[in-house]
CSV table of C-alpha atoms and ligand atoms in Angstrom, one decimal:
chain,number,residue,atom,x,y,z
A,1,MET,CA,0.0,0.0,0.0
A,2,GLU,CA,1.5,3.3,-1.0
A,3,ASP,CA,1.7,6.2,1.4
A,4,LYS,CA,-0.5,8.6,-0.6
A,5,THR,CA,-3.9,9.2,0.9
A,6,PRO,CA,-5.7,11.7,-1.3
A,7,MET,CA,-9.2,10.9,-0.2
A,8,VAL,CA,-8.4,11.2,3.5
A,9,ASP,CA,-6.5,14.4,2.7
A,10,GLU,CA,-9.7,16.0,1.4
A,11,LEU,CA,-11.0,16.0,4.9
A,12,GLU,CA,-8.3,18.4,6.0
A,13,LYS,CA,-9.8,21.1,3.7
A,14,GLY,CA,-12.4,23.6,4.9
A,15,PRO,CA,-12.6,26.1,7.8
A,16,TRP,CA,-13.6,23.6,10.5
A,17,PRO,CA,-11.3,21.5,12.7
A,18,SER,CA,-10.2,18.4,11.0
A,19,TYR,CA,-9.6,15.1,12.7
A,20,VAL,CA,-7.2,14.2,9.9
A,21,LYS,CA,-4.9,17.0,10.9
A,22,GLU,CA,-4.9,15.6,14.4
A,23,LEU,CA,-4.3,12.1,13.1
A,24,LYS,CA,-1.3,13.4,11.1
A,25,ARG,CA,0.1,15.1,14.2
A,26,ALA,CA,-0.3,11.9,16.2
A,27,ALA,CA,1.3,9.9,13.4
A,28,LYS,CA,4.6,11.7,14.0
A,29,LYS,CA,4.8,9.9,17.4
A,30,HIS,CA,2.9,6.7,16.8
A,31,ASP,CA,3.4,4.3,13.8
A,32,SER,CA,0.0,2.8,14.5
A,33,VAL,CA,-1.6,6.1,13.5
A,34,LYS,CA,0.3,6.1,10.3
A,35,ASP,CA,-1.2,2.8,9.4
A,36,LEU,CA,-4.6,3.9,10.6
A,37,ILE,CA,-4.7,6.8,8.1
A,38,LYS,CA,-3.8,4.3,5.3
A,39,VAL,CA,-6.6,1.9,6.5
A,40,GLN,CA,-9.0,4.8,6.3
A,41,GLU,CA,-7.9,5.6,2.7
A,42,ARG,CA,-8.4,1.9,1.8
A,43,SER,CA,-11.9,1.9,3.3
A,44,PHE,CA,-12.8,5.0,1.3
A,45,GLN,CA,-11.5,3.3,-1.9
A,46,ARG,CA,-13.4,0.1,-1.3
A,47,LYS,CA,-16.4,1.7,0.3
A,48,MET,CA,-16.4,-0.7,3.2
A,49,THR,CA,-14.9,-1.0,6.6
A,50,GLN,CA,-11.5,-2.6,6.9
A,51,TRP,CA,-12.0,-3.8,10.4
A,52,LYS,CA,-13.0,-7.3,11.4
A,53,HIS,CA,-15.9,-7.8,13.8
A,54,GLY,CA,-14.9,-7.2,17.5
A,55,GLY,CA,-13.8,-10.2,19.5
A,56,ILE,CA,-13.3,-10.8,23.2
A,57,VAL,CA,-10.3,-9.0,24.8
A,58,GLY,CA,-10.1,-7.6,28.3
A,59,VAL,CA,-8.2,-7.1,31.5
A,60,LYS,CA,-8.0,-9.4,34.5
A,61,GLY,CA,-11.3,-9.6,36.4
A,62,TYR,CA,-13.2,-7.4,34.0
A,63,GLY,CA,-15.6,-8.5,31.3
A,64,GLY,CA,-16.4,-5.0,30.1
A,65,GLY,CA,-14.5,-1.9,29.2
A,66,VAL,CA,-12.4,-3.1,26.2
A,67,ILE,CA,-13.8,-3.4,22.7
A,68,GLY,CA,-11.7,-5.7,20.4
A,69,ARG,CA,-10.6,-4.3,17.0
A,70,TYR,CA,-8.5,-6.2,14.4
A,71,VAL,CA,-7.7,-5.0,11.0
A,72,GLN,CA,-8.7,-7.2,8.0
A,73,ASN,CA,-5.2,-7.2,6.4
A,74,PRO,CA,-2.7,-7.3,9.2
A,75,GLU,CA,0.2,-8.2,6.9
A,76,GLU,CA,-0.4,-4.9,5.1
A,77,PHE,CA,-1.1,-2.8,8.2
A,78,PRO,CA,1.0,-4.5,10.9
A,79,ASN,CA,0.9,-1.5,13.3
A,80,VAL,CA,-2.8,-1.7,13.6
A,81,ALA,CA,-3.1,-5.5,13.5
A,82,ALA,CA,-4.8,-5.2,17.0
A,83,PHE,CA,-6.2,-1.8,17.7
A,84,HIS,CA,-8.5,-2.1,20.6
A,85,THR,CA,-10.7,0.6,22.1
A,86,MET,CA,-10.6,1.2,25.9
A,87,ARG,CA,-13.5,2.8,27.6
A,88,VAL,CA,-12.5,4.7,30.7
A,89,ASN,CA,-15.3,5.7,33.1
A,90,HIS,CA,-15.6,9.5,33.1
A,91,PRO,CA,-16.1,11.6,36.2
A,92,SER,CA,-19.8,12.6,36.9
A,93,GLY,CA,-20.6,15.6,34.8
A,94,TRP,CA,-17.2,15.4,33.0
A,95,PHE,CA,-15.3,17.5,35.5
A,96,TYR,CA,-11.5,17.3,35.2
A,97,ASP,CA,-8.7,19.4,36.2
A,98,THR,CA,-5.8,19.8,33.8
A,99,LYS,CA,-3.6,17.5,35.9
A,100,ALA,CA,-6.1,14.6,35.5
A,101,LEU,CA,-6.3,15.2,31.7
A,102,ARG,CA,-2.5,15.3,31.4
A,103,THR,CA,-2.3,12.1,33.5
A,104,ILE,CA,-4.6,10.2,31.1
A,105,CYS,CA,-2.9,11.5,28.0
A,106,ASP,CA,0.6,10.6,29.4
A,107,ILE,CA,-0.5,7.1,30.2
A,108,TRP,CA,-2.1,6.8,26.8
A,109,ASP,CA,0.9,8.1,24.9
A,110,LYS,CA,3.1,5.6,26.7
A,111,HIS,CA,0.9,2.5,26.1
A,112,GLY,CA,-1.4,3.2,23.2
A,113,SER,CA,-1.8,5.3,20.0
A,114,GLY,CA,-2.2,8.6,21.8
A,115,MET,CA,-5.6,9.1,20.2
A,116,THR,CA,-8.6,9.8,22.3
A,117,ASN,CA,-12.2,10.6,21.9
A,118,PHE,CA,-13.6,12.9,24.6
A,119,HIS,CA,-16.3,11.6,25.0
A,120,GLY,CA,-17.9,8.5,23.4
A,121,SER,CA,-21.7,8.5,23.0
A,122,THR,CA,-22.2,6.6,26.3
A,123,GLY,CA,-20.1,9.3,28.0
A,124,ASP,CA,-16.8,7.5,28.6
A,125,ILE,CA,-13.3,8.7,27.8
A,126,ILE,CA,-12.4,6.6,24.8
A,127,LEU,CA,-8.8,5.6,24.3
A,128,LEU,CA,-8.5,4.5,20.7
A,129,GLY,CA,-5.9,1.9,19.6
A,130,CYS,CA,-4.2,-0.4,22.0
A,131,THR,CA,-2.4,-3.7,21.3
A,132,THR,CA,-3.4,-6.8,23.2
A,133,GLU,CA,-0.2,-6.8,25.2
A,134,GLU,CA,-0.6,-3.2,26.4
A,135,LEU,CA,-4.1,-3.6,27.7
A,136,GLN,CA,-3.2,-4.8,31.1
A,137,PRO,CA,-0.4,-2.3,31.7
A,138,THR,CA,-2.6,0.5,30.6
A,139,PHE,CA,-5.4,-0.5,32.9
A,140,ASP,CA,-3.0,-1.0,35.8
A,141,GLU,CA,-1.5,2.5,35.4
A,142,LEU,CA,-4.9,4.1,35.0
A,143,SER,CA,-6.1,2.3,38.2
A,144,GLU,CA,-3.0,3.5,40.1
A,145,HIS,CA,-4.1,7.1,39.2
A,146,GLY,CA,-7.7,6.5,40.3
A,147,PHE,CA,-9.4,5.8,36.9
A,148,ASP,CA,-11.5,2.8,36.2
A,149,LEU,CA,-12.8,1.1,33.0
A,150,GLY,CA,-16.4,1.9,32.0
A,151,GLY,CA,-19.0,-0.5,30.7
A,152,SER,CA,-19.2,-2.3,27.4
A,153,GLY,CA,-20.9,-5.4,26.1
A,154,SER,CA,-24.0,-6.8,27.9
A,155,ASP,CA,-23.5,-4.9,31.1
A,156,LEU,CA,-24.6,-1.7,32.8
A,157,ARG,CA,-22.9,1.0,30.7
A,158,SER,CA,-21.2,3.8,32.4
A,159,PRO,CA,-23.9,5.8,34.1
A,160,THR,CA,-24.0,9.5,33.0
A,161,ALA,CA,-25.2,12.8,34.5
A,162,CYS,CA,-25.5,16.2,33.1
A,163,VAL,CA,-23.4,18.9,34.8
A,164,GLY,CA,-26.3,19.6,37.1
A,165,PRO,CA,-25.8,21.6,40.3
A,166,GLY,CA,-22.1,21.8,39.5
A,167,ARG,CA,-22.8,24.7,37.1
A,168,CYS,CA,-26.4,24.8,36.2
A,169,GLU,CA,-29.0,26.8,38.1
A,170,TRP,CA,-31.9,24.7,36.6
A,171,ALA,CA,-30.8,21.4,38.2
A,172,CYS,CA,-33.8,20.0,40.1
A,173,PHE,CA,-31.7,17.4,41.9
A,174,ASP,CA,-28.0,16.5,42.4
A,175,THR,CA,-27.4,14.6,39.2
A,176,LEU,CA,-23.7,14.3,40.1
A,177,GLY,CA,-24.2,12.9,43.5
A,178,LEU,CA,-26.8,10.3,42.3
A,179,ILE,CA,-24.7,9.1,39.4
A,180,TYR,CA,-21.5,8.9,41.5
A,181,ASP,CA,-23.4,6.8,44.0
A,182,ILE,CA,-24.9,4.6,41.3
A,183,THR,CA,-21.5,4.0,39.7
A,184,LYS,CA,-20.0,3.0,43.0
A,185,THR,CA,-22.9,0.8,44.0
A,186,TYR,CA,-23.2,-1.1,40.7
A,187,GLN,CA,-19.5,-1.9,40.1
A,188,MET,CA,-20.2,-5.6,39.6
A,189,GLU,CA,-22.9,-4.9,37.0
A,190,LEU,CA,-20.6,-2.4,35.2
A,191,HIS,CA,-17.6,-4.7,35.0
A,192,ARG,CA,-19.0,-8.2,34.6
A,193,PRO,CA,-21.6,-8.3,31.9
A,194,PRO,CA,-24.6,-10.2,33.4
A,195,TYR,CA,-27.5,-9.2,31.2
A,196,PRO,CA,-29.2,-10.1,27.9
A,197,TYR,CA,-27.8,-6.9,26.4
A,198,LYS,CA,-26.6,-3.4,27.3
A,199,THR,CA,-28.5,-1.2,29.7
A,200,LYS,CA,-28.1,2.4,30.5
A,201,ILE,CA,-28.8,4.8,33.4
A,202,LYS,CA,-28.7,8.5,32.8
A,203,ALA,CA,-29.7,11.6,34.9
A,204,SER,CA,-30.6,15.0,33.6
A,205,GLY,CA,-31.2,17.8,36.1
A,206,CYS,CA,-34.2,19.3,34.2
A,207,PRO,CA,-36.4,18.6,31.2
A,208,ASN,CA,-33.8,20.2,28.9
A,209,ASP,CA,-32.2,16.8,29.2
A,210,CYS,CA,-28.7,17.6,28.2
A,211,VAL,CA,-27.6,13.9,28.3
A,212,ALA,CA,-30.5,12.9,26.0
A,213,ALA,CA,-31.6,10.4,28.6
A,214,ILE,CA,-35.1,10.3,27.1
A,215,ALA,CA,-33.8,9.0,23.8
A,216,ARG,CA,-31.0,6.7,24.9
A,217,SER,CA,-31.5,5.3,28.4
A,218,ASP,CA,-33.2,2.3,29.6
A,219,PHE,CA,-33.7,4.0,33.0
A,220,SER,CA,-33.7,7.8,33.1
A,221,LEU,CA,-34.1,10.4,35.8
A,222,ILE,CA,-35.1,13.8,34.5
A,223,GLY,CA,-35.5,16.7,36.9
A,224,THR,CA,-38.8,18.3,37.4
A,225,TRP,CA,-40.9,20.2,40.0
A,226,ARG,CA,-44.2,19.6,41.6
A,227,ASP,CA,-45.2,23.2,42.4
A,228,ASN,CA,-45.4,26.1,40.0
A,229,LEU,CA,-42.5,27.8,38.1
A,230,ARG,CA,-41.4,31.0,39.6
A,231,ILE,CA,-41.8,34.3,37.8
A,232,ASP,CA,-40.0,37.5,38.7
A,233,GLN,CA,-42.2,40.4,37.3
A,234,ASN,CA,-39.5,43.0,37.6
A,235,ALA,CA,-37.3,40.9,35.3
A,236,VAL,CA,-40.3,40.4,33.0
A,237,LYS,CA,-40.6,44.1,32.7
A,238,GLU,CA,-36.8,44.4,31.9
A,239,TYR,CA,-37.3,41.9,29.0
A,240,ALA,CA,-40.3,44.0,27.8
A,241,ASP,CA,-38.4,47.2,28.0
A,242,LYS,CA,-35.7,45.8,25.8
A,243,LYS,CA,-38.4,45.1,23.2
A,244,PHE,CA,-38.2,41.3,23.7
A,245,ASP,CA,-41.5,40.1,22.1
A,246,ILE,CA,-42.8,38.0,25.1
A,247,GLN,CA,-46.2,37.4,23.5
A,248,ARG,CA,-44.9,36.1,20.2
A,249,LEU,CA,-41.8,34.2,21.4
A,250,VAL,CA,-42.9,32.9,24.7
A,251,VAL,CA,-46.6,33.0,25.4
A,252,ALA,CA,-47.7,31.9,21.9
A,253,LYS,CA,-45.2,29.1,21.9
A,254,CYS,CA,-46.2,27.5,25.2
A,255,PRO,CA,-47.4,24.1,24.1
A,256,THR,CA,-50.3,24.0,26.5
A,257,GLU,CA,-51.3,27.7,26.7
A,258,ALA,CA,-50.5,27.7,30.4
A,259,ILE,CA,-49.0,31.2,30.6
A,260,GLU,CA,-50.4,34.5,29.5
A,261,LEU,CA,-49.5,38.2,29.5
A,262,VAL,CA,-52.0,39.9,31.7
A,263,LYS,CA,-51.7,43.7,31.8
A,264,GLY,CA,-47.9,43.5,31.2
A,265,LYS,CA,-47.4,40.8,33.7
A,266,LEU,CA,-46.5,37.2,32.8
A,267,GLU,CA,-48.8,34.9,34.6
A,268,LEU,CA,-49.1,31.1,34.9
A,269,THR,CA,-52.8,31.2,34.5
A,270,HIS,CA,-53.3,27.5,34.0
A,271,PRO,CA,-50.6,25.9,36.3
A,272,GLU,CA,-52.3,22.5,36.0
A,273,ASP,CA,-51.6,22.5,32.2
A,274,CYS,CA,-47.8,23.3,32.4
A,275,VAL,CA,-46.0,20.3,31.2
A,276,ARG,CA,-42.5,21.6,32.3
A,277,CYS,CA,-41.3,21.8,28.8
A,278,MET,CA,-38.7,24.5,29.8
A,279,HIS,CA,-39.5,26.7,26.7
A,280,CYS,CA,-40.4,29.8,28.7
A,281,ILE,CA,-37.6,29.3,31.1
A,282,ASN,CA,-35.0,28.8,28.3
A,283,LEU,CA,-36.2,32.0,26.6
A,284,MET,CA,-36.4,34.2,29.7
A,285,PRO,CA,-33.9,32.7,32.2
A,286,LYS,CA,-33.6,35.9,34.2
A,287,ALA,CA,-37.4,36.1,34.8
A,288,ILE,CA,-38.6,32.5,35.0
A,289,ARG,CA,-37.2,29.6,37.1
A,290,PRO,CA,-38.4,26.1,38.0
A,291,GLY,CA,-40.4,25.7,41.2
A,292,VAL,CA,-38.9,24.9,44.6
A,293,ASP,CA,-40.5,21.5,45.3
A,294,THR,CA,-38.1,19.7,43.0
A,295,GLY,CA,-37.3,16.0,42.2
A,296,ALA,CA,-37.3,13.8,39.2
A,297,THR,CA,-39.5,11.9,36.8
A,298,ILE,CA,-38.3,8.3,36.2
A,299,LEU,CA,-38.7,7.0,32.7
A,300,VAL,CA,-37.9,3.6,31.2
A,301,GLY,CA,-37.2,2.0,27.9
A,302,ALA,CA,-35.4,4.3,25.5
A,303,LYS,CA,-33.0,2.9,22.9
A,304,ALA,CA,-31.5,3.5,19.5
A,305,PRO,CA,-32.5,1.0,16.7
A,306,ILE,CA,-31.1,-2.5,17.0
A,307,ILE,CA,-33.9,-5.1,16.9
A,308,HIS,CA,-36.8,-2.7,16.4
A,309,GLY,CA,-36.7,1.1,15.6
A,310,ALA,CA,-35.7,3.9,18.0
A,311,VAL,CA,-37.9,4.3,21.1
A,312,LEU,CA,-38.3,7.2,23.4
A,313,SER,CA,-38.8,6.6,27.1
A,314,THR,CA,-42.2,6.0,28.8
A,315,VAL,CA,-43.0,7.7,32.2
A,316,LEU,CA,-42.8,5.2,35.0
A,317,ILE,CA,-42.8,7.3,38.2
A,318,PRO,CA,-44.1,10.9,37.5
A,319,PHE,CA,-42.4,12.4,40.6
A,320,ILE,CA,-39.9,11.2,43.1
A,321,LYS,CA,-37.7,13.1,45.6
A,322,VAL,CA,-34.0,12.3,44.8
A,323,GLN,CA,-32.0,12.2,48.0
A,324,PRO,CA,-29.1,10.1,49.3
A,325,PRO,CA,-28.9,7.2,49.9
A,326,TYR,CA,-31.3,6.8,46.9
A,327,THR,CA,-32.7,3.6,48.3
A,328,GLU,CA,-36.1,3.7,46.6
A,329,ILE,CA,-34.5,4.5,43.2
A,330,LYS,CA,-32.0,1.7,43.5
A,331,GLN,CA,-34.6,-0.8,44.6
A,332,LEU,CA,-36.8,0.1,41.7
A,333,TRP,CA,-33.9,-0.3,39.2
A,334,GLU,CA,-32.9,-3.7,40.7
A,335,LYS,CA,-36.5,-5.0,40.3
A,336,ILE,CA,-36.6,-3.8,36.7
A,337,MET,CA,-33.2,-5.5,36.0
A,338,GLU,CA,-34.4,-8.7,37.6
A,339,TRP,CA,-37.5,-8.8,35.3
A,340,TRP,CA,-35.5,-8.0,32.2
A,341,ASP,CA,-32.8,-10.5,33.1
A,342,GLU,CA,-35.4,-13.2,33.7
A,343,ASN,CA,-37.4,-12.6,30.6
A,344,GLY,CA,-35.2,-10.8,28.0
A,345,LYS,CA,-33.9,-12.6,25.0
A,346,THR,CA,-30.3,-12.1,23.8
A,347,ARG,CA,-29.9,-8.5,22.5
A,348,GLU,CA,-33.4,-7.5,23.6
A,349,ARG,CA,-33.4,-4.1,25.4
A,350,LEU,CA,-35.9,-3.3,28.1
A,351,ALA,CA,-38.1,-1.3,25.6
A,352,GLU,CA,-38.4,-4.3,23.3
A,353,LEU,CA,-39.2,-6.7,26.2
A,354,ILE,CA,-41.9,-4.3,27.5
A,355,ASP,CA,-43.3,-4.2,23.9
A,356,ARG,CA,-43.2,-8.0,23.6
A,357,MET,CA,-44.7,-8.8,27.0
A,358,GLY,CA,-46.9,-5.8,27.5
A,359,MET,CA,-46.7,-2.8,29.9
A,360,PRO,CA,-49.3,-4.4,32.3
A,361,ALA,CA,-47.1,-7.4,32.9
A,362,PHE,CA,-44.1,-5.2,33.4
A,363,LEU,CA,-45.9,-2.9,35.9
A,364,LYS,CA,-47.2,-6.0,37.8
A,365,ALA,CA,-43.7,-7.5,38.0
A,366,ILE,CA,-42.2,-4.4,39.5
A,367,ASP,CA,-45.1,-3.5,41.7
A,368,VAL,CA,-45.9,-0.1,40.2
A,369,GLU,CA,-49.6,1.0,39.8
A,370,PRO,CA,-50.5,2.4,36.3
A,371,CYS,CA,-51.2,6.1,36.4
A,372,PRO,CA,-52.4,8.7,33.8
A,373,GLN,CA,-49.0,10.3,33.4
A,374,MET,CA,-47.7,7.1,31.8
A,375,VAL,CA,-50.0,7.8,28.8
A,376,ASN,CA,-49.2,10.5,26.3
A,377,THR,CA,-52.5,10.1,24.4
A,378,PRO,CA,-55.0,7.9,26.4
A,379,ARG,CA,-56.5,5.1,24.3
A,380,ALA,CA,-53.9,5.6,21.5
A,381,ASN,CA,-51.1,4.0,23.3
A,382,PRO,CA,-50.9,0.2,22.7
A,383,TYR,CA,-49.2,-0.4,26.1
A,384,PHE,CA,-52.4,0.3,28.0
A,385,PHE,CA,-56.0,-0.9,28.3
A,386,TRP,CA,-58.2,1.4,30.2
A,387,GLY,CA,-61.4,-0.1,31.6
B,401,LIG,FE1,-28.8,22.2,33.3
B,401,LIG,FE2,-31.0,20.9,32.8
B,401,LIG,FE3,-28.9,20.7,31.1
B,401,LIG,FE4,-28.8,19.5,33.5
B,401,LIG,S1,-30.3,19.0,31.8
B,401,LIG,S2,-27.2,20.8,32.5
B,401,LIG,S3,-30.0,20.9,34.8
B,401,LIG,S4,-30.1,22.6,31.5
B,402,LIG,FE1,-45.6,26.5,29.1
B,402,LIG,FE2,-43.5,25.0,29.0
B,402,LIG,FE3,-43.4,27.3,30.3
B,402,LIG,FE4,-44.9,25.3,31.3
B,402,LIG,S1,-42.7,25.3,31.0
B,402,LIG,S2,-45.5,27.4,31.1
B,402,LIG,S3,-45.6,24.3,29.4
B,402,LIG,S4,-43.7,27.1,28.1
């Protein structure tokens, strides 16, 4: 294979950052990255991947955390013959100091390709390109510095939280505290794949849902409030004075017509209709805030397409207070896992199992009473039969 890579080079052009530029920088230090660029050129030429399907590799005592990668033509690309991906569990909310980042990068430069992906779609730090021999030494050194592998395969994937109260005034509960606790509690489930397929827990502090839990997570906690949103009329006046069109941009776009402008004041005239969509709060953050009786809604069964199409979550518990030691939440999750583990077929996510066995069977198994909040459009949802 010659060294010219015209198709890959195309991706360096344009005003945006280019991963090809970064690859070429890394290739000066690591021969594996030189080969990687050539493998990509080959895959563009042939219009198909040049990687074989995974394979089982790992480190001692762990079943998850490493994804096996082998190139199809190792004799042509010997430096990426084995080019495994390591998933390193990220800190809750992705907070690092520069010392921690340097530590990870130094370890990775020493043992692997030096290439990283901050962060993978599950949330982990992704270290791309490790030989089989270097897996254990990399893991050992990461562990010495307080880092652990994340989930992969049929296990609990690394639980993920939005930045929450660390930086965001809208957090309705401590997403960081919850996810830190859950990660510590379920180490076994994270590292030793025990389930029919992968499963995810994600926590967003408010309905803006910055970790996209509603679309990706088998078990989500999304912050909400039980009382009414708070409106500061002085701040509303400031928006109006600056010619911000409250009627057109906020009131007219409330999905349930819950707020109105009454004689220059913004009022929640139909609080019972507010669906906590965050629209008005996002547009007028200085004037409108979530309520004070805060907690979370628990939803279940989101996933991207594998067996069936993509599924968004279904509400399971409309409101729960989220406070340490989170016993009620953990017990609920454990019951759900038990039912899924007992009944799920291989590669069947929770959403698909609920679809196959029916929501009534699921609710009965986990001892949760059906309630109206579970139904988006009563009588149109095939999960439910209302008497
Ligand atoms: Fe803030 Fe809400 Fe996003 Fe969390 S989900 S970071 S609380 S806006
Ligand atoms: Fe309307 Fe959404 Fe604001 Fe509630 S949060 S009042 S539903 S715009």
